[in-house]
C-alpha cells in the first residue's frame, strides 16, 4: 500500500510515494539517492543510519518513512556550508576518526546531535550529578556515543575528534 | 514483511476504535521495537495506527488524591523524560533507568508508553524459525534448555522463561506508578504492579491490557522516599545493552534504621519484580550488608535457576547491596 509523503532532505524538498513498509533509510537511499546515511545492521544496533531528524539525532532504519511525513532530515552530506566543512566533519579529518569510513556519516551526525544535547544540559548514564551542567569528559563522550559502532575500531580518533569539536 | 495499511490517528478514541476493531491491527508509537519486529516477521499486523503525534501532553505536576503526582504523557520521548527537571531532581531512579536504556538516538525516538510495552529480547522470540510459545502459542519453548543467559529466575512457567527488557518499567514499579489507559469502555487506571503479568499458561500476553487498549499517560507519585533513589544496571558491556540484572531502589533512613525502602528488580522475571518480601525484611531494621543479603535471599527463596542463570543470584545480591549502601552513604553525606 502506498502513501504520499513530503520530506525535506539536506535542504531540498521532496514529494514521493512510498510503500507503507518502506523505512526512512530506504526512502533516502533507494528512492531519493541520498546515500550518506548507511545501512549497517538495519536493526537499530549499529547507528550507521543516524541522521538529524527535525534537529535531533535519530535512527532511520527503525522508522517507517510514512510516519515522518513533513519531517526535515539532515544527513552528514547536508552539514557542510558550501565548501566549508562542519566543525565536526573537520575534527574527524584532523584526528583520523575513521578507517573504512562506512560508519562515519552516522558517527558525525551522532556527534552533532550529542553536542547539542550537552548544550541543553542533558545528563547521561555516567553523569554523577543529574542536576549539574554536564562536563564532557572522555567517559561521558564514550557513553553518549555508545549507539554508534565502528568495526574498524577508530574509537580513539573519534574520541579525539569529538573532544576537539566540543571545544571549537 | 506483510503489507499493512497505515493510518495516522487524529484522536486517541479513533486509534482505540481502529485497533480494537481489528485483531490484526497494532498501535505504532516510536517504532523502535515494532518496526524491527515487522522486518523479522515477529509482528504481522495488516493495519498500523500511528499514535505518535497524538496530543498526550508533556510532563506536568498535578495534585492527586494522595498528594502530588507527575503526569507523563504516553508519547513523551525517553530522552525528554530523562531531561525533565522534576524527574532529575525528585525521581532520580526514573532518570537513571531511562539513561541506562538503549542509545542517545533511540531515546529520542522511543516513547514512554512504548517503552513499557516493548517485548522480550529472548533470542528465540525474535527468531521465527524456532518454536516460541510467546510468539506462536503451543509451539514450545526453545529458551528452556537453549541459550538461557537472559532467562527468568522468578515466576517463570513451563511455557515461557522470558524476561521483560524495560528499565523504565522497573523504576516505575519501585515508584508505585499508575498507568492510565483508554479502551473501548473508557479510561482505566492500572497500578504498575498489575500492568505486566507472569507467563503462566498464556505467555503470548505480556500485559493485562486488552487488545486495542491504549496507554495514554503514566502518573508517578512525588514522594519523599523517591528523592533518594537510583538505578543499577548490570550488563555484558558498559553501555547500549539489555540488563542481565538491574535494581531500582529508593531509601529513607532514620539514623542507621530503614524508615522506608522501595526495591524492584529487572532481568529476573516476565515482569518488573517488586521485591516486597525484601522490603518488609529491611523496613525497621539497621541497614547493613548482612541484612540486605538476608532480605534478598528471602525474596529469592522461590527462585529457580539452572547452569546458565545461577549467576544471577549472586549478581543480583551484590547489585542490591551496593545500590542500597550507596544510597545510605548519599543520605548521610
Short mmCIF file of N, CA and C in Angstrom, two decimals, chain A residues 1 20-21 23 42-45 47 50 56-59 61-64 66-69 110 117 121-125 127-132 143 146-149, chain B residues 1-6 8 28 30-32 35-36 38-40 48 50 52-53 77 79-80 83 88-89 92 95-96 99-100 103-106 108-109 235 239-240:
data_model
loop_
_atom_site.label_atom_id
_atom_site.label_comp_id
_atom_site.label_asym_id
_atom_site.label_seq_id
_atom_site.Cartn_x
_atom_site.Cartn_y
_atom_site.Cartn_z
N UNK A 1 0.84 -1.19 0.00
CA UNK A 1 0.00 0.00 0.00
C UNK A 1 0.88 1.24 0.00
N UNK A 20 3.99 1.66 2.45
CA UNK A 20 3.91 1.95 3.88
C UNK A 20 4.96 1.17 4.68
N UNK A 21 5.56 0.15 4.06
CA UNK A 21 6.59 -0.63 4.77
C UNK A 21 7.99 -0.05 4.60
N UNK A 23 11.25 1.91 5.01
CA UNK A 23 11.85 2.66 6.12
C UNK A 23 12.33 4.00 5.61
N UNK A 42 20.67 -2.61 10.04
CA UNK A 42 19.25 -2.46 9.69
C UNK A 42 18.32 -2.89 10.83
N UNK A 43 18.85 -3.01 12.03
CA UNK A 43 18.03 -3.41 13.18
C UNK A 43 18.26 -2.52 14.41
N UNK A 44 18.78 -1.32 14.21
CA UNK A 44 18.92 -0.40 15.34
C UNK A 44 20.03 -0.74 16.30
N UNK A 45 21.01 -1.49 15.84
CA UNK A 45 22.07 -1.88 16.76
C UNK A 45 23.40 -1.21 16.48
N UNK A 47 23.95 2.11 14.48
CA UNK A 47 23.98 3.58 14.41
C UNK A 47 24.45 4.15 13.09
N UNK A 50 22.30 6.88 11.27
CA UNK A 50 21.90 8.07 12.04
C UNK A 50 21.87 9.34 11.18
N UNK A 56 17.16 16.43 15.80
CA UNK A 56 17.75 15.55 16.79
C UNK A 56 18.29 14.28 16.13
N UNK A 57 19.34 13.72 16.76
CA UNK A 57 19.91 12.51 16.14
C UNK A 57 18.91 11.36 16.26
N UNK A 58 18.83 10.57 15.22
CA UNK A 58 17.73 9.63 15.09
C UNK A 58 18.15 8.51 14.15
N UNK A 59 17.76 7.29 14.45
CA UNK A 59 17.99 6.19 13.51
C UNK A 59 16.96 6.28 12.39
N UNK A 61 16.66 3.40 10.27
CA UNK A 61 16.32 2.02 9.89
C UNK A 61 15.09 1.51 10.65
N UNK A 62 14.83 2.07 11.83
CA UNK A 62 13.67 1.62 12.62
C UNK A 62 12.54 2.63 12.54
N UNK A 63 12.53 3.43 11.46
CA UNK A 63 11.49 4.45 11.28
C UNK A 63 10.81 4.19 9.94
N UNK A 64 9.50 4.09 9.95
CA UNK A 64 8.77 3.97 8.68
C UNK A 64 8.65 5.37 8.07
N UNK A 66 6.58 6.69 6.10
CA UNK A 66 5.23 7.25 6.09
C UNK A 66 4.91 7.97 7.41
N UNK A 67 5.53 7.53 8.50
CA UNK A 67 5.26 8.12 9.81
C UNK A 67 5.98 9.46 9.99
N UNK A 68 6.91 9.77 9.08
CA UNK A 68 7.69 11.00 9.22
C UNK A 68 7.37 12.00 8.11
N UNK A 69 6.17 11.87 7.55
CA UNK A 69 5.68 12.83 6.55
C UNK A 69 5.81 14.25 7.11
N UNK A 110 25.74 11.77 14.79
CA UNK A 110 25.54 11.47 16.20
C UNK A 110 26.29 12.46 17.09
N UNK A 117 22.74 18.10 22.66
CA UNK A 117 22.12 17.63 23.92
C UNK A 117 22.91 18.13 25.12
N UNK A 121 22.05 20.67 28.40
CA UNK A 121 22.19 20.23 29.79
C UNK A 121 21.75 18.80 30.06
N UNK A 122 21.55 18.00 29.02
CA UNK A 122 21.12 16.61 29.23
C UNK A 122 22.21 15.82 29.96
N UNK A 123 21.80 15.03 30.94
CA UNK A 123 22.73 14.14 31.64
C UNK A 123 22.87 12.84 30.85
N UNK A 124 23.84 12.02 31.28
CA UNK A 124 23.99 10.69 30.68
C UNK A 124 24.06 9.66 31.78
N UNK A 125 24.16 8.39 31.37
CA UNK A 125 24.27 7.29 32.32
C UNK A 125 25.46 7.45 33.27
N UNK A 127 26.85 10.41 34.19
CA UNK A 127 26.87 11.71 34.86
C UNK A 127 26.62 11.52 36.36
N UNK A 128 27.51 12.05 37.18
CA UNK A 128 27.36 11.83 38.63
C UNK A 128 26.21 12.66 39.21
N UNK A 129 26.19 13.94 38.89
CA UNK A 129 25.15 14.82 39.42
C UNK A 129 24.14 15.11 38.30
N UNK A 130 22.94 14.54 38.45
CA UNK A 130 21.92 14.67 37.40
C UNK A 130 21.50 16.11 37.16
N UNK A 131 21.71 16.96 38.16
CA UNK A 131 21.20 18.33 38.05
C UNK A 131 22.27 19.35 37.70
N UNK A 132 23.53 18.89 37.59
CA UNK A 132 24.61 19.82 37.27
C UNK A 132 24.77 19.97 35.76
N UNK A 143 30.18 7.14 26.58
CA UNK A 143 28.82 6.71 26.91
C UNK A 143 27.80 7.31 25.93
N UNK A 146 27.65 5.62 22.51
CA UNK A 146 27.67 4.15 22.50
C UNK A 146 26.72 3.55 21.46
N UNK A 147 25.84 4.36 20.91
CA UNK A 147 24.91 3.86 19.90
C UNK A 147 25.50 3.82 18.50
N UNK A 148 26.77 4.20 18.36
CA UNK A 148 27.43 4.16 17.05
C UNK A 148 28.65 3.25 17.11
N UNK A 149 28.54 2.13 16.40
CA UNK A 149 29.66 1.18 16.41
C UNK A 149 30.61 1.47 15.25
N UNK B 1 7.88 -8.85 4.76
CA UNK B 1 7.01 -8.06 5.64
C UNK B 1 5.60 -8.04 5.05
N UNK B 2 4.63 -8.26 5.90
CA UNK B 2 3.25 -8.26 5.42
C UNK B 2 2.82 -6.83 5.06
N UNK B 3 2.06 -6.69 3.98
CA UNK B 3 1.57 -5.38 3.60
C UNK B 3 0.63 -4.86 4.69
N UNK B 4 0.74 -3.60 5.01
CA UNK B 4 -0.09 -3.04 6.07
C UNK B 4 -0.60 -1.67 5.67
N UNK B 5 -1.84 -1.44 6.01
CA UNK B 5 -2.40 -0.10 5.83
C UNK B 5 -1.90 0.77 6.97
N UNK B 6 -1.67 2.05 6.67
CA UNK B 6 -1.17 2.97 7.70
C UNK B 6 -2.19 4.09 7.91
N UNK B 8 -2.78 7.55 10.36
CA UNK B 8 -2.35 8.42 11.46
C UNK B 8 -3.58 8.85 12.22
N UNK B 28 1.23 2.05 16.50
CA UNK B 28 2.62 2.37 16.20
C UNK B 28 2.99 3.63 16.97
N UNK B 30 6.86 5.08 18.77
CA UNK B 30 8.20 5.40 18.26
C UNK B 30 8.68 4.36 17.27
N UNK B 31 8.21 3.13 17.43
CA UNK B 31 8.50 2.09 16.44
C UNK B 31 9.83 1.39 16.62
N UNK B 32 10.60 1.72 17.65
CA UNK B 32 11.94 1.14 17.76
C UNK B 32 11.91 -0.37 17.94
N UNK B 35 8.96 -1.81 14.52
CA UNK B 35 9.46 -1.83 13.14
C UNK B 35 10.48 -2.96 12.97
N UNK B 36 11.27 -3.19 14.01
CA UNK B 36 12.20 -4.32 13.97
C UNK B 36 11.41 -5.63 13.85
N UNK B 38 8.45 -6.03 12.57
CA UNK B 38 7.86 -6.14 11.24
C UNK B 38 8.88 -6.76 10.29
N UNK B 39 10.12 -6.30 10.39
CA UNK B 39 11.18 -6.81 9.50
C UNK B 39 11.45 -8.29 9.77
N UNK B 40 11.43 -8.64 11.06
CA UNK B 40 11.78 -10.01 11.44
C UNK B 40 10.62 -11.00 11.21
N UNK B 48 -1.56 -0.48 10.71
CA UNK B 48 -0.75 0.24 11.70
C UNK B 48 -1.44 1.55 12.02
N UNK B 50 -0.93 4.91 13.81
CA UNK B 50 0.15 5.73 14.35
C UNK B 50 -0.39 6.65 15.44
N UNK B 52 1.85 8.34 17.53
CA UNK B 52 2.99 9.14 17.99
C UNK B 52 2.67 10.63 18.06
N UNK B 53 1.82 11.09 17.15
CA UNK B 53 1.58 12.55 17.13
C UNK B 53 0.31 12.94 17.89
N UNK B 77 9.07 11.34 24.62
CA UNK B 77 10.24 10.51 24.33
C UNK B 77 11.08 10.26 25.60
N UNK B 79 14.18 10.48 26.04
CA UNK B 79 15.22 11.49 26.25
C UNK B 79 14.65 12.71 26.97
N UNK B 80 13.48 13.15 26.53
CA UNK B 80 12.87 14.33 27.15
C UNK B 80 12.46 14.05 28.59
N UNK B 83 15.43 14.20 30.82
CA UNK B 83 15.96 15.55 30.97
C UNK B 83 15.02 16.47 31.76
N UNK B 88 14.69 14.70 37.22
CA UNK B 88 16.09 14.70 37.66
C UNK B 88 16.22 15.01 39.14
N UNK B 89 15.39 15.93 39.61
CA UNK B 89 15.53 16.37 41.00
C UNK B 89 14.78 15.49 41.99
N UNK B 92 15.14 10.60 40.83
CA UNK B 92 16.39 10.22 40.14
C UNK B 92 16.40 8.79 39.61
N UNK B 95 15.16 8.91 36.06
CA UNK B 95 16.14 9.44 35.10
C UNK B 95 17.25 8.42 34.87
N UNK B 96 17.73 7.82 35.96
CA UNK B 96 18.83 6.84 35.83
C UNK B 96 18.42 5.63 35.00
N UNK B 99 18.27 6.66 31.32
CA UNK B 99 19.59 6.91 30.74
C UNK B 99 20.41 5.63 30.62
N UNK B 100 20.02 4.60 31.35
CA UNK B 100 20.72 3.31 31.24
C UNK B 100 20.20 2.50 30.06
N UNK B 103 20.22 3.81 23.33
CA UNK B 103 21.27 4.75 22.94
C UNK B 103 20.65 6.14 22.83
N UNK B 104 21.52 7.15 22.66
CA UNK B 104 21.04 8.52 22.54
C UNK B 104 20.02 8.67 21.42
N UNK B 105 20.28 8.02 20.28
CA UNK B 105 19.34 8.10 19.15
C UNK B 105 18.00 7.47 19.52
N UNK B 106 18.06 6.28 20.06
CA UNK B 106 16.82 5.54 20.32
C UNK B 106 15.99 6.22 21.41
N UNK B 108 15.56 9.33 21.79
CA UNK B 108 14.76 10.40 21.18
C UNK B 108 13.50 9.83 20.52
N UNK B 109 13.60 8.61 20.05
CA UNK B 109 12.53 8.02 19.26
C UNK B 109 11.53 7.26 20.14
N UNK B 235 25.31 -5.33 32.99
CA UNK B 235 25.17 -5.84 31.62
C UNK B 235 26.49 -6.35 31.10
N UNK B 239 27.69 -0.16 28.03
CA UNK B 239 26.62 0.70 27.53
C UNK B 239 25.89 0.01 26.39
N UNK B 240 24.65 0.45 26.14
CA UNK B 240 23.88 0.01 24.99
C UNK B 240 23.72 -1.51 24.97
#
